Coordinates of C-alpha atoms in Angstrom, one line a residue:
Chain A
M1 CA -13.2 -16.0 -10.1
S2 CA -15.2 -17.8 -7.0
M3 CA -15.0 -16.9 -3.3
S4 CA -17.0 -20.2 -2.0
D5 CA -16.3 -18.9 1.4
I6 CA -18.9 -16.2 1.0
G7 CA -22.7 -16.1 1.8
E8 CA -25.1 -16.4 -0.6
F9 CA -27.9 -15.3 -1.0
D10 CA -31.0 -18.8 -2.0
D11 CA -34.3 -18.1 -2.6
H12 CA -35.2 -21.4 -2.7
L13 CA -35.3 -22.0 0.8
P14 CA -37.3 -23.6 3.5
T15 CA -39.9 -21.0 4.5
S16 CA -38.8 -21.7 7.9
E17 CA -35.3 -20.8 7.6
Q18 CA -36.4 -17.5 5.4
G19 CA -38.3 -16.6 8.6
R20 CA -35.5 -17.2 10.3
S21 CA -33.3 -15.4 7.9
R22 CA -35.5 -12.5 8.2
L23 CA -35.9 -12.4 12.0
A24 CA -31.8 -12.2 12.1
Q25 CA -31.6 -9.3 9.9
R26 CA -34.1 -7.4 11.6
A27 CA -32.5 -7.9 14.9
M28 CA -29.4 -7.1 13.4
W29 CA -31.0 -3.8 11.4
V30 CA -32.3 -2.8 15.2
L31 CA -29.0 -3.6 16.6
L32 CA -27.3 -1.0 14.6
V33 CA -29.8 1.9 14.4
G34 CA -29.5 1.6 18.2
F35 CA -26.1 1.2 18.0
V36 CA -25.5 4.5 16.5
G37 CA -28.6 6.6 18.2
L38 CA -27.5 5.7 21.3
A39 CA -23.6 5.5 21.8
P40 CA -22.6 9.4 22.3
F41 CA -24.4 8.4 25.3
M42 CA -22.4 5.7 26.6
L43 CA -19.0 6.0 24.4
Y44 CA -16.5 9.3 23.9
P45 CA -18.4 11.0 20.5
V46 CA -15.2 11.2 18.8
F47 CA -14.0 8.1 19.0
V48 CA -18.1 6.6 17.9
M49 CA -17.5 9.0 14.7
Q50 CA -14.1 7.5 13.6
L51 CA -16.0 4.3 13.8
L52 CA -18.8 5.3 11.8
C53 CA -16.6 6.5 9.3
F54 CA -14.5 3.7 8.9
A55 CA -17.3 1.6 8.9
L56 CA -18.7 3.5 6.0
F57 CA -15.7 2.8 4.6
A58 CA -15.6 -0.9 4.6
C59 CA -19.1 -1.4 4.3
A60 CA -18.2 0.7 0.2
L61 CA -15.2 -1.9 0.0
N62 CA -17.3 -4.6 0.4
L63 CA -19.6 -3.9 -2.2
L64 CA -16.6 -4.0 -4.7
I65 CA -14.7 -7.3 -3.0
G66 CA -18.0 -9.0 -1.4
F67 CA -20.7 -8.4 -3.7
T68 CA -19.0 -8.1 -7.0
G69 CA -16.0 -10.2 -6.5
L70 CA -13.2 -7.5 -7.1
L71 CA -10.4 -7.0 -4.5
S72 CA -9.2 -3.5 -5.0
F73 CA -6.2 -3.0 -3.3
G74 CA -6.6 0.8 -3.5
H75 CA -9.3 2.6 -1.8
A76 CA -7.2 5.0 0.3
A77 CA -6.7 7.2 -2.5
F78 CA -10.9 7.4 -2.6
F79 CA -10.9 7.6 1.3
G80 CA -8.5 10.3 1.0
G81 CA -8.5 11.6 -1.9
A82 CA -12.1 13.1 -0.7
A83 CA -10.7 14.0 2.4
Y84 CA -8.2 16.6 0.4
I85 CA -10.6 17.9 -1.5
T86 CA -13.5 18.5 0.8
G87 CA -10.4 19.6 3.2
Y88 CA -9.6 22.3 0.0
L89 CA -13.2 23.3 -0.2
L90 CA -14.1 23.9 3.4
T91 CA -10.3 25.4 4.2
S92 CA -9.6 27.9 1.0
L93 CA -13.0 28.5 -0.9
G94 CA -15.2 28.8 2.3
F95 CA -17.8 25.9 1.2
P96 CA -20.4 25.0 3.8
P97 CA -20.1 21.0 5.2
L98 CA -22.4 19.6 3.7
L99 CA -21.8 20.8 0.0
G100 CA -18.4 20.4 0.5
V101 CA -18.9 16.3 1.2
I102 CA -20.7 15.8 -1.4
A103 CA -18.4 17.4 -3.6
G104 CA -15.8 15.1 -2.0
A105 CA -17.6 11.9 -2.9
L106 CA -18.3 13.3 -5.9
F107 CA -14.6 13.8 -6.7
S108 CA -14.0 10.1 -5.5
A109 CA -16.8 8.7 -8.3
A110 CA -14.9 10.5 -10.8
L111 CA -11.3 9.4 -10.0
G112 CA -13.0 5.9 -9.3
A113 CA -14.4 5.7 -12.9
V114 CA -10.6 6.9 -13.9
V115 CA -9.1 4.0 -12.0
G116 CA -12.1 1.5 -12.5
A117 CA -11.6 1.7 -16.1
L118 CA -8.2 1.2 -16.4
A119 CA -8.5 -1.4 -13.6
I120 CA -11.1 -3.6 -15.2
R121 CA -9.0 -4.5 -18.3
R122 CA -7.5 -7.1 -16.1
Q123 CA -9.0 -9.8 -14.1
G124 CA -8.5 -11.4 -10.1
I125 CA -4.8 -10.5 -9.0
Y126 CA -3.9 -7.9 -11.8
F127 CA -6.7 -5.8 -10.9
A128 CA -5.5 -5.6 -7.3
M129 CA -1.7 -4.5 -8.4
I130 CA -2.9 -2.3 -10.9
T131 CA -5.7 -0.6 -8.1
L132 CA -2.9 -0.6 -5.5
A133 CA -0.3 1.4 -8.3
L134 CA -3.1 3.6 -9.7
A135 CA -3.6 4.5 -5.7
Q136 CA 0.0 5.5 -5.4
I137 CA -0.1 7.5 -8.3
V138 CA -2.7 9.9 -5.8
Y139 CA -0.8 9.1 -3.0
F140 CA 2.5 11.0 -4.9
F141 CA -0.2 13.7 -6.2
A142 CA -1.0 14.4 -2.1
L143 CA 2.4 14.8 -1.4
Q144 CA 3.8 16.8 -4.1
L145 CA 0.7 19.4 -5.5
P146 CA 0.8 22.5 -3.8
F147 CA -2.8 23.2 -2.4
T148 CA -2.5 19.3 -0.3
G149 CA 0.5 20.9 2.6
G150 CA 2.9 18.2 1.8
E151 CA 4.3 15.8 4.4
N152 CA 2.0 17.8 7.1
G153 CA -1.2 17.5 5.2
L154 CA -4.3 20.0 5.6
Q155 CA -5.1 20.9 8.9
G156 CA -7.8 23.0 10.8
I157 CA -10.1 22.4 8.5
P158 CA -13.0 24.5 9.8
R159 CA -15.7 22.0 10.2
G160 CA -19.0 25.2 9.6
H161 CA -22.5 25.3 9.8
L162 CA -24.8 22.6 8.7
L163 CA -27.2 24.0 6.4
G164 CA -26.2 27.4 8.1
F165 CA -27.3 27.2 11.0
I166 CA -26.3 24.1 12.9
D167 CA -23.1 24.3 14.1
L168 CA -21.0 21.1 14.0
N169 CA -18.3 22.9 16.1
Q170 CA -21.1 21.0 19.0
S171 CA -20.1 17.3 19.5
L172 CA -23.6 16.0 19.8
A173 CA -24.4 18.4 16.2
M174 CA -21.1 17.2 14.5
Y175 CA -21.9 13.1 15.9
Y176 CA -25.3 13.0 14.3
F177 CA -24.3 14.6 11.0
V178 CA -22.0 11.5 10.7
A179 CA -24.3 9.4 11.8
A180 CA -26.9 10.1 9.5
V181 CA -24.3 10.2 6.7
F182 CA -23.0 6.9 7.7
L183 CA -26.9 5.8 8.0
A184 CA -27.5 6.8 4.4
G185 CA -24.5 5.0 3.1
F186 CA -25.5 2.0 4.3
L187 CA -29.3 2.0 3.2
L188 CA -27.3 3.1 -0.5
I189 CA -25.4 0.4 -0.7
Y190 CA -28.5 -1.9 0.7
R191 CA -30.2 -1.0 -2.1
I192 CA -27.9 -1.7 -3.8
I193 CA -27.3 -5.0 -2.8
H194 CA -30.9 -6.0 -3.2
S195 CA -31.8 -4.3 -6.3
P196 CA -31.7 -6.8 -9.9
F197 CA -28.3 -4.3 -10.4
G198 CA -27.1 -6.2 -7.3
Q199 CA -28.5 -9.4 -8.4
V200 CA -26.2 -9.0 -11.7
L201 CA -23.7 -7.9 -9.5
Q202 CA -23.4 -10.9 -7.6
A203 CA -23.9 -13.1 -10.5
I204 CA -20.2 -11.8 -11.7
R205 CA -18.6 -12.6 -8.5
E206 CA -20.3 -16.2 -8.7
N207 CA -19.3 -17.0 -12.4
E208 CA -18.1 -14.2 -14.4
P209 CA -17.8 -16.3 -17.8
R210 CA -21.9 -17.2 -17.4
A211 CA -22.9 -14.3 -16.4
L212 CA -21.2 -12.8 -19.9
S213 CA -22.6 -15.4 -21.6
L214 CA -26.2 -14.6 -20.7
G215 CA -25.6 -11.4 -22.3
Y216 CA -24.8 -9.0 -19.3
N217 CA -22.0 -6.3 -20.2
V218 CA -20.2 -7.5 -17.4
N219 CA -17.7 -4.8 -18.0
R220 CA -20.3 -2.0 -17.3
F221 CA -21.2 -4.2 -14.4
K222 CA -18.1 -4.1 -12.8
L223 CA -17.5 0.0 -13.4
I224 CA -20.6 1.3 -12.5
A225 CA -20.2 -0.8 -9.0
F226 CA -16.6 0.5 -8.9
I227 CA -17.5 4.1 -9.2
L228 CA -20.2 3.2 -6.4
S229 CA -17.9 2.2 -3.9
A230 CA -15.5 4.7 -4.8
G231 CA -18.0 7.4 -4.5
I232 CA -19.2 6.2 -1.0
A233 CA -15.7 5.8 0.4
G234 CA -14.8 9.1 -0.4
L235 CA -18.2 9.9 1.5
A236 CA -16.4 8.5 4.5
G237 CA -13.5 9.9 4.1
A238 CA -15.2 13.4 3.4
T239 CA -16.7 13.0 7.1
K240 CA -13.8 11.7 8.2
C241 CA -11.7 14.8 7.1
I242 CA -14.7 17.0 8.9
V243 CA -14.8 15.2 12.0
F244 CA -10.8 15.0 12.4
Q245 CA -10.3 18.7 11.1
F246 CA -7.3 17.2 8.9
A247 CA -6.6 15.4 6.0
S248 CA -3.0 13.3 5.9
L249 CA -1.2 10.9 3.8
T250 CA -2.4 8.4 6.4
D251 CA -6.0 8.3 4.8
V252 CA -4.3 7.8 1.3
H253 CA -1.6 5.8 2.1
W254 CA -1.8 2.1 1.0
Q255 CA -1.9 0.7 4.3
M256 CA -4.4 2.4 4.7
S257 CA -6.2 0.4 1.6
G258 CA -5.0 -2.9 3.5
E259 CA -6.3 -1.8 6.9
V260 CA -9.8 -1.5 5.2
I261 CA -10.0 -4.3 3.3
L262 CA -9.2 -6.5 7.3
M263 CA -12.0 -4.8 8.2
T264 CA -13.8 -6.2 5.7
L265 CA -12.5 -10.0 6.2
L266 CA -12.6 -9.9 9.6
G267 CA -16.6 -8.8 9.5
G268 CA -17.4 -11.0 6.6
L269 CA -16.8 -10.3 3.2
G270 CA -19.9 -10.3 1.1
T271 CA -22.2 -9.7 4.7
M272 CA -24.5 -6.9 5.1
F273 CA -23.3 -6.4 8.6
G274 CA -19.8 -7.9 8.7
P275 CA -17.9 -4.8 7.7
V276 CA -19.7 -2.5 10.2
V277 CA -18.5 -5.1 13.1
G278 CA -15.0 -5.1 11.0
A279 CA -14.6 -1.9 11.5
F280 CA -15.7 -1.9 15.2
I281 CA -13.2 -4.4 16.1
V282 CA -10.2 -3.2 14.3
V283 CA -10.7 0.3 15.2
T284 CA -11.4 -0.4 18.4
L285 CA -8.1 -2.5 18.7
Q286 CA -6.1 0.4 17.6
Q287 CA -7.3 2.6 20.1
A288 CA -6.7 -0.2 23.1
L289 CA -3.1 -0.5 21.5
A290 CA -2.4 3.0 21.2
G291 CA 0.5 2.4 24.2
I292 CA 2.0 0.0 23.0
G293 CA 3.3 2.0 19.5
S294 CA 4.7 -0.1 16.3
W295 CA 3.7 -3.1 18.0
V296 CA 0.2 -2.3 17.2
Q297 CA 1.7 -3.0 13.6
V298 CA 2.6 -6.6 14.7
V299 CA -0.3 -7.3 15.9
I300 CA -2.5 -5.9 13.1
G301 CA -0.7 -8.0 10.3
A302 CA -1.0 -10.9 13.0
T303 CA -4.7 -10.8 13.1
F304 CA -5.1 -10.5 9.5
M305 CA -3.3 -13.6 8.6
A306 CA -4.9 -15.3 10.9
C307 CA -7.9 -13.9 9.5
V308 CA -7.2 -15.5 6.1
L309 CA -6.1 -18.7 7.0
L310 CA -8.5 -20.0 9.8
F311 CA -11.5 -16.8 9.1
R312 CA -12.1 -17.1 6.4
R313 CA -16.0 -16.0 7.1
G314 CA -15.6 -13.4 8.8
V315 CA -17.1 -12.6 12.5
V316 CA -20.9 -12.4 11.3
G317 CA -19.7 -15.1 8.3
E318 CA -19.7 -17.4 10.9
L319 CA -22.8 -16.1 12.9
A320 CA -24.5 -16.7 9.6
R321 CA -23.6 -19.7 9.3
I322 CA -24.0 -20.9 13.0
L323 CA -27.6 -19.7 12.8
K324 CA -27.9 -21.8 10.0
I325 CA -28.9 -18.2 7.7
N326 CA -27.8 -17.4 4.4
S327 CA -27.4 -13.6 4.7
L328 CA -26.8 -11.3 7.2
Chain B
M1 CA 31.3 15.9 -24.4
D2 CA 27.9 17.5 -24.4
P3 CA 26.9 18.5 -21.1
M4 CA 23.2 17.5 -21.7
L5 CA 24.1 14.3 -23.1
R6 CA 26.6 13.6 -19.4
L7 CA 23.5 14.2 -17.9
I8 CA 22.0 11.8 -19.0
L9 CA 23.8 9.2 -19.1
A10 CA 25.3 9.4 -15.2
Q11 CA 21.3 9.7 -14.4
G12 CA 21.1 6.8 -16.6
M13 CA 24.0 4.6 -15.1
L14 CA 22.2 5.8 -11.5
G15 CA 18.7 4.8 -13.2
L16 CA 20.2 1.6 -14.4
N17 CA 21.4 1.3 -10.5
N18 CA 17.8 1.2 -9.8
G19 CA 16.8 -1.1 -12.1
V20 CA 19.0 -3.4 -11.4
F21 CA 17.5 -4.1 -7.9
Y22 CA 13.4 -3.7 -9.8
A23 CA 14.9 -6.9 -12.3
L24 CA 16.0 -8.8 -9.0
L25 CA 12.6 -7.9 -7.4
S26 CA 10.3 -9.2 -10.1
L27 CA 12.1 -11.5 -11.3
G28 CA 12.0 -13.9 -7.6
L29 CA 8.0 -12.2 -7.9
A30 CA 8.1 -13.7 -11.5
V31 CA 9.4 -17.2 -10.3
I32 CA 6.9 -17.7 -7.4
F33 CA 3.9 -16.6 -9.3
G34 CA 5.3 -18.7 -12.1
L35 CA 4.8 -22.1 -9.9
L36 CA 2.3 -20.8 -7.3
D37 CA 0.3 -18.8 -8.5
V38 CA 1.1 -16.8 -5.6
V39 CA 1.4 -12.7 -5.5
N40 CA 4.2 -12.5 -3.0
F41 CA 3.5 -8.9 -1.4
A42 CA 5.9 -9.5 1.6
H43 CA 8.3 -9.9 -1.2
G44 CA 9.3 -6.2 -0.2
A45 CA 9.6 -6.8 3.4
L46 CA 11.8 -9.8 2.5
Y47 CA 14.3 -7.6 0.7
M48 CA 14.3 -5.5 3.5
T49 CA 15.0 -8.2 6.0
G50 CA 17.5 -9.0 3.9
A51 CA 19.3 -5.5 4.2
F52 CA 19.2 -5.5 8.3
L53 CA 20.1 -9.4 8.4
A54 CA 23.3 -7.9 6.5
I55 CA 23.7 -5.1 9.6
I56 CA 23.2 -7.5 12.1
L57 CA 25.5 -10.2 10.6
Y58 CA 28.1 -7.0 10.9
S59 CA 27.3 -5.5 13.8
Y60 CA 25.2 -8.0 16.2
V61 CA 25.8 -11.4 15.9
G62 CA 29.7 -11.5 17.0
I63 CA 28.4 -9.8 20.9
W64 CA 25.6 -12.5 21.1
V65 CA 28.0 -14.9 20.7
G66 CA 30.3 -13.2 23.2
L67 CA 33.1 -13.0 20.7
S68 CA 32.7 -8.9 20.3
W69 CA 35.6 -8.3 17.6
L70 CA 33.6 -10.9 15.5
H71 CA 32.5 -8.7 12.2
V72 CA 30.6 -10.8 9.4
G73 CA 31.3 -9.1 6.5
F74 CA 29.7 -8.6 3.5
W75 CA 30.5 -11.2 1.6
A76 CA 30.0 -13.6 3.7
A77 CA 26.3 -11.6 4.3
L78 CA 25.6 -12.2 0.6
V79 CA 25.9 -15.6 0.8
L80 CA 24.1 -15.9 4.8
A81 CA 21.5 -13.6 4.1
P82 CA 19.6 -14.8 1.3
I83 CA 20.0 -18.6 2.9
L84 CA 18.7 -17.0 5.8
V85 CA 15.7 -15.4 4.1
A86 CA 14.9 -18.8 2.1
C87 CA 14.4 -20.7 5.3
F88 CA 11.9 -18.0 6.3
G89 CA 10.5 -18.3 2.8
M90 CA 10.4 -21.9 3.3
L91 CA 9.1 -22.3 6.8
F92 CA 6.3 -19.7 5.9
E93 CA 5.3 -21.4 2.7
R94 CA 5.1 -25.0 4.4
F95 CA 3.4 -23.3 7.3
A96 CA 0.8 -21.2 6.7
L97 CA 0.6 -20.3 2.8
R98 CA 0.6 -23.9 1.6
W99 CA -3.4 -24.0 3.4
L100 CA -4.5 -21.8 1.1
Y101 CA -3.7 -23.6 -2.4
G102 CA -6.8 -24.2 -4.1
L103 CA -8.5 -21.1 -2.8
D104 CA -8.5 -17.6 -4.9
P105 CA -5.4 -16.7 -4.6
I106 CA -6.5 -13.1 -4.0
Y107 CA -6.3 -14.9 -0.3
S108 CA -2.6 -15.8 -0.7
L109 CA -2.2 -12.1 -1.4
L110 CA -3.9 -10.9 1.7
L111 CA -2.1 -13.7 3.5
T112 CA 1.4 -12.1 2.2
F113 CA 0.4 -8.7 3.0
G114 CA -0.1 -9.4 6.9
A115 CA 2.9 -11.1 6.7
T116 CA 4.8 -7.3 5.6
L117 CA 2.7 -5.8 8.2
V118 CA 4.6 -8.8 11.2
L119 CA 7.9 -7.8 9.6
Q120 CA 7.7 -3.9 9.0
G121 CA 6.4 -4.0 13.1
L122 CA 9.1 -5.9 14.0
F123 CA 11.8 -4.3 12.4
I124 CA 10.5 -0.7 13.5
N125 CA 10.1 -1.7 17.0
F126 CA 13.9 -3.2 16.6
F127 CA 15.9 -0.6 14.3
S128 CA 15.0 3.1 14.0
A129 CA 12.3 3.7 11.4
S130 CA 14.8 7.0 10.2
G131 CA 17.5 4.5 8.8
T132 CA 20.5 2.7 10.1
P133 CA 23.4 3.0 7.7
Y134 CA 25.7 0.0 6.6
P135 CA 28.6 -0.1 8.2
G136 CA 30.5 -3.4 6.4
M137 CA 31.6 -1.7 2.9
P138 CA 34.4 -4.4 1.7
A139 CA 37.6 -1.9 1.7
E140 CA 38.5 -3.6 -2.0
L141 CA 34.7 -1.9 -3.1
R142 CA 34.9 1.3 -1.7
G143 CA 36.6 4.5 -3.8
I144 CA 35.3 5.9 -7.1
V145 CA 35.7 4.7 -10.7
N146 CA 36.1 6.8 -14.0
L147 CA 33.8 5.7 -16.8
G148 CA 34.6 8.3 -18.9
F149 CA 31.5 10.6 -19.0
M150 CA 31.1 10.6 -15.1
M151 CA 32.6 9.7 -11.2
F152 CA 31.0 6.6 -10.3
P153 CA 31.1 4.8 -6.7
K154 CA 33.1 0.9 -7.4
Y155 CA 30.1 -0.4 -5.2
R156 CA 27.3 0.6 -7.2
L157 CA 29.4 -0.5 -10.3
F158 CA 29.8 -4.1 -8.4
A159 CA 25.9 -4.3 -8.1
I160 CA 24.7 -3.5 -11.4
V161 CA 27.7 -5.7 -12.7
F162 CA 26.5 -8.8 -10.1
S163 CA 22.7 -8.1 -10.3
I164 CA 22.6 -8.3 -13.9
A165 CA 25.0 -11.6 -14.0
V166 CA 22.5 -13.8 -11.0
C167 CA 19.4 -12.6 -13.2
L168 CA 21.4 -14.7 -15.9
V169 CA 22.3 -17.4 -14.1
V170 CA 19.0 -17.7 -12.9
W171 CA 17.8 -17.0 -16.5
Y172 CA 19.8 -20.1 -17.7
V173 CA 18.7 -22.6 -14.9
I174 CA 15.3 -22.0 -15.1
E175 CA 15.4 -21.9 -19.4
R176 CA 18.3 -24.2 -20.0
T177 CA 18.6 -26.8 -17.2
R178 CA 16.8 -29.8 -16.4
I179 CA 15.6 -28.3 -12.9
G180 CA 14.4 -25.9 -14.4
A181 CA 12.5 -27.8 -17.3
L182 CA 10.7 -29.4 -14.4
L183 CA 9.7 -26.6 -12.9
R184 CA 8.1 -25.6 -16.2
A185 CA 6.4 -28.5 -16.5
G186 CA 5.2 -28.4 -13.2
T187 CA 3.6 -25.1 -14.0
E188 CA 1.6 -26.5 -16.6
N189 CA 1.1 -29.2 -15.6
P190 CA 1.9 -30.4 -11.9
E191 CA 0.1 -33.4 -11.7
L192 CA 2.1 -34.7 -14.6
V193 CA 5.5 -33.8 -13.0
K194 CA 3.5 -35.8 -10.2
A195 CA 3.1 -39.1 -12.5
F196 CA 7.1 -39.0 -13.4
G197 CA 7.9 -39.3 -9.3
I198 CA 8.8 -35.5 -8.9
N199 CA 7.8 -35.3 -5.1
V200 CA 5.4 -31.5 -6.1
P201 CA 5.0 -30.0 -2.9
R202 CA 8.6 -29.8 -2.1
M203 CA 9.4 -28.2 -5.4
I204 CA 6.9 -25.5 -4.6
T205 CA 8.5 -25.0 -1.0
L206 CA 11.9 -24.8 -2.7
T207 CA 10.7 -22.2 -5.3
F208 CA 9.3 -20.4 -3.2
G209 CA 12.3 -20.3 -0.7
F210 CA 14.5 -19.7 -3.8
G211 CA 11.9 -16.5 -5.1
T212 CA 12.4 -14.9 -1.5
G213 CA 15.8 -15.8 -1.1
L214 CA 16.8 -14.0 -4.4
A215 CA 14.8 -11.1 -2.3
G216 CA 16.8 -11.1 0.5
L217 CA 20.1 -11.1 -1.4
A218 CA 18.7 -8.1 -3.1
G219 CA 18.2 -6.7 0.0
V220 CA 21.8 -6.8 1.1
L221 CA 23.4 -5.8 -2.3
A222 CA 20.9 -2.8 -1.1
A223 CA 22.0 -2.3 2.0
P224 CA 25.6 -0.2 1.4
I225 CA 23.7 1.8 -1.2
Y226 CA 20.5 3.2 0.5
S227 CA 19.7 4.1 4.1
V228 CA 18.5 0.7 5.5
T229 CA 14.7 1.0 6.6
P230 CA 12.0 -1.1 8.1
L231 CA 9.9 0.7 5.1
M232 CA 12.4 0.7 2.5
G233 CA 10.8 -2.4 0.9
A234 CA 7.4 -1.3 1.2
D235 CA 7.8 1.7 -2.0
L236 CA 9.4 0.3 -3.7
I237 CA 7.3 -3.1 -3.9
I238 CA 4.3 -1.1 -5.4
I239 CA 6.5 -0.1 -7.9
V240 CA 7.9 -3.6 -9.0
F241 CA 4.2 -4.5 -9.1
A242 CA 3.6 -1.8 -11.5
I243 CA 6.6 -3.1 -13.1
V244 CA 5.4 -6.5 -12.9
V245 CA 1.6 -5.3 -14.9
I246 CA 3.9 -3.8 -17.4
G247 CA 5.9 -6.3 -18.2
G248 CA 3.2 -9.6 -17.6
M249 CA 4.5 -12.3 -15.3
G250 CA 4.5 -14.3 -18.1
S251 CA 8.6 -14.8 -18.6
I252 CA 11.6 -15.0 -16.5
M253 CA 13.4 -12.7 -19.3
G254 CA 10.3 -10.5 -19.9
A255 CA 10.6 -10.0 -16.1
V256 CA 14.2 -8.9 -16.1
V257 CA 14.3 -6.6 -19.1
T258 CA 11.2 -4.7 -18.0
G259 CA 13.0 -4.0 -14.5
L260 CA 16.1 -2.8 -16.0
T261 CA 14.2 -0.8 -18.7
L262 CA 12.1 1.3 -16.5
G263 CA 15.1 2.3 -14.0
L264 CA 16.7 3.8 -16.6
L265 CA 13.9 5.0 -18.0
E266 CA 12.8 6.9 -14.0
G267 CA 16.7 8.2 -14.3
I268 CA 16.4 9.8 -17.9
V269 CA 12.9 11.3 -16.9
K270 CA 14.4 13.1 -14.1
V271 CA 17.0 15.3 -15.7
F272 CA 14.1 16.5 -17.6
Y273 CA 11.1 16.9 -14.8
A274 CA 12.2 15.7 -11.9
P275 CA 8.7 15.4 -9.5
A276 CA 7.7 12.7 -12.3
A277 CA 10.6 10.3 -11.4
N278 CA 8.1 9.0 -9.2
T279 CA 5.2 8.5 -11.1
V280 CA 6.5 8.0 -14.5
V281 CA 6.3 4.1 -14.3
F282 CA 3.0 4.5 -12.6
I283 CA 2.0 5.9 -15.8
L284 CA 3.3 3.5 -18.4
M285 CA 1.6 1.2 -16.6
V286 CA -1.5 3.0 -17.3
V287 CA -0.6 3.5 -20.8
V288 CA 0.3 -0.3 -21.1
L289 CA -3.0 -1.3 -19.6
L290 CA -4.9 0.8 -22.8
V291 CA -2.7 -0.4 -25.5
R292 CA -1.5 -4.0 -25.0
P293 CA -3.2 -5.0 -21.4
A294 CA -1.7 -8.5 -21.5
G295 CA 1.7 -6.9 -20.2
L296 CA 4.6 -6.5 -23.2
F297 CA 5.8 -10.2 -22.5
G298 CA 2.7 -11.4 -21.2
R299 CA -0.6 -14.2 -22.4
Q300 CA -4.0 -12.5 -21.1
R301 CA -4.9 -16.1 -18.8

């Protein structure tokens, strides 16, 4: 399977281009860290927290779609599944927030191991359909299990005290907790992609039979990538449920899986910073259009179509092309 | 008759009733996938569109043209709505989907996903999200018939028989006629078919129209049975995807048989453990993936 529109890593470039590439990457890092650090003083903190959670979710998905070439259409199961687990642990078992978030992420990683092991038995378009169908099982569980609150979801999840002494009910404390989780997740993905392991993932994306013939155990790499991606998506979902203090069926619905694909695509598949930009655009769009009710869905759908038809590199991908940089 | 057996037969009939819709939809998906290599996510939304077109034809068209007494009835809708959906499908193929041939098939899945959101959003705006009953059930299909083990609505029986007949006709056309032979040849080797002087792009457009028309037809048939809501296709399409994974998209007959069987199975599971009825198709999909990853009727590509 080849996704020809995806930005590639290439070490055989003239030094001047490598230099420009490095400079652009540094600029993006400064922009990102600066934004995350200063945003709550310029924008409504809850909005930025929502943004960061979805940005991390999109980055996690991008690890799979953009860097391994596997389209998961069921990532809401990991995002929402972790939200439910963390919500339950915090509400009913009195877990502290940090432990709850870690447990939620671990749960999603374990769920990812099961879903991934099944889904990698088929390729391409079937992979997408299988992940979609398996995520639907998780949706039905979220609807029917006794602890999930059915149609209402889990409500009134307590934010609690981080490490016992930082009160997360204070807006700024909550914000910097989310910011720390986001940056940690983002750095982890960055490290994964730039490690030898990440290079193999990209080799699989570019040409699976060749990676196989080079002796790589392709299925094992795919499965590990899937577990990592699911775990980080879970991290995002668990954090989101503490911010908003609820976990709902929306979080596990297939439409959520679609929305996060849109974020990733809009920002740029296979780019490091693209999903963050994509999440920013989509979340802002949803906030701005909240007044027009279900027309939002029409706008989101039309954006999706326009993006697929005209704009497959995404915002950051196009930017990289214009600046003649090979990776951002 | 043993009451347990009676219950199983009764739920089996209701399950079969769902099964014919699975069969019609997975048939349309298989026809489209066969020639275009496109998995049409919008199939569920087009099914929903077909159902709403039946309502629009009955309740609104008369008012729009200034003849408030005019109701375009069920039989006319059964012909008109699929044609309208097919026309929409062909326009969509011609002016959007066509741009994506030759790229990774995932992009066409995403495009049809976007189309799904647009269609759903539009219908949510114009109709209530909670469900609209179809007012135009024809008089000759009202009432119930005695099947010996249960009293069964006449209309549902008609829907089952009619859908199976449609599936058989489609199977016959594709497997036994010249048009079908061209289609199958186009699947195997489009270049060669082109060399015979066949207009392959037009054939692709017509095939997509035909497949989406089948979804529209299923929608009209479903309108008098299920409550017509903008989301009626959304949850259905995921079940149909699972069915397609189970059956494999290789064969027309495979799609139909798997659809019918799984509907039946769902009904019977409802007798023994109702909460599992929602998930039995997905669980079966898992089992099939473990045992025979290519699907029951499929070949691994």
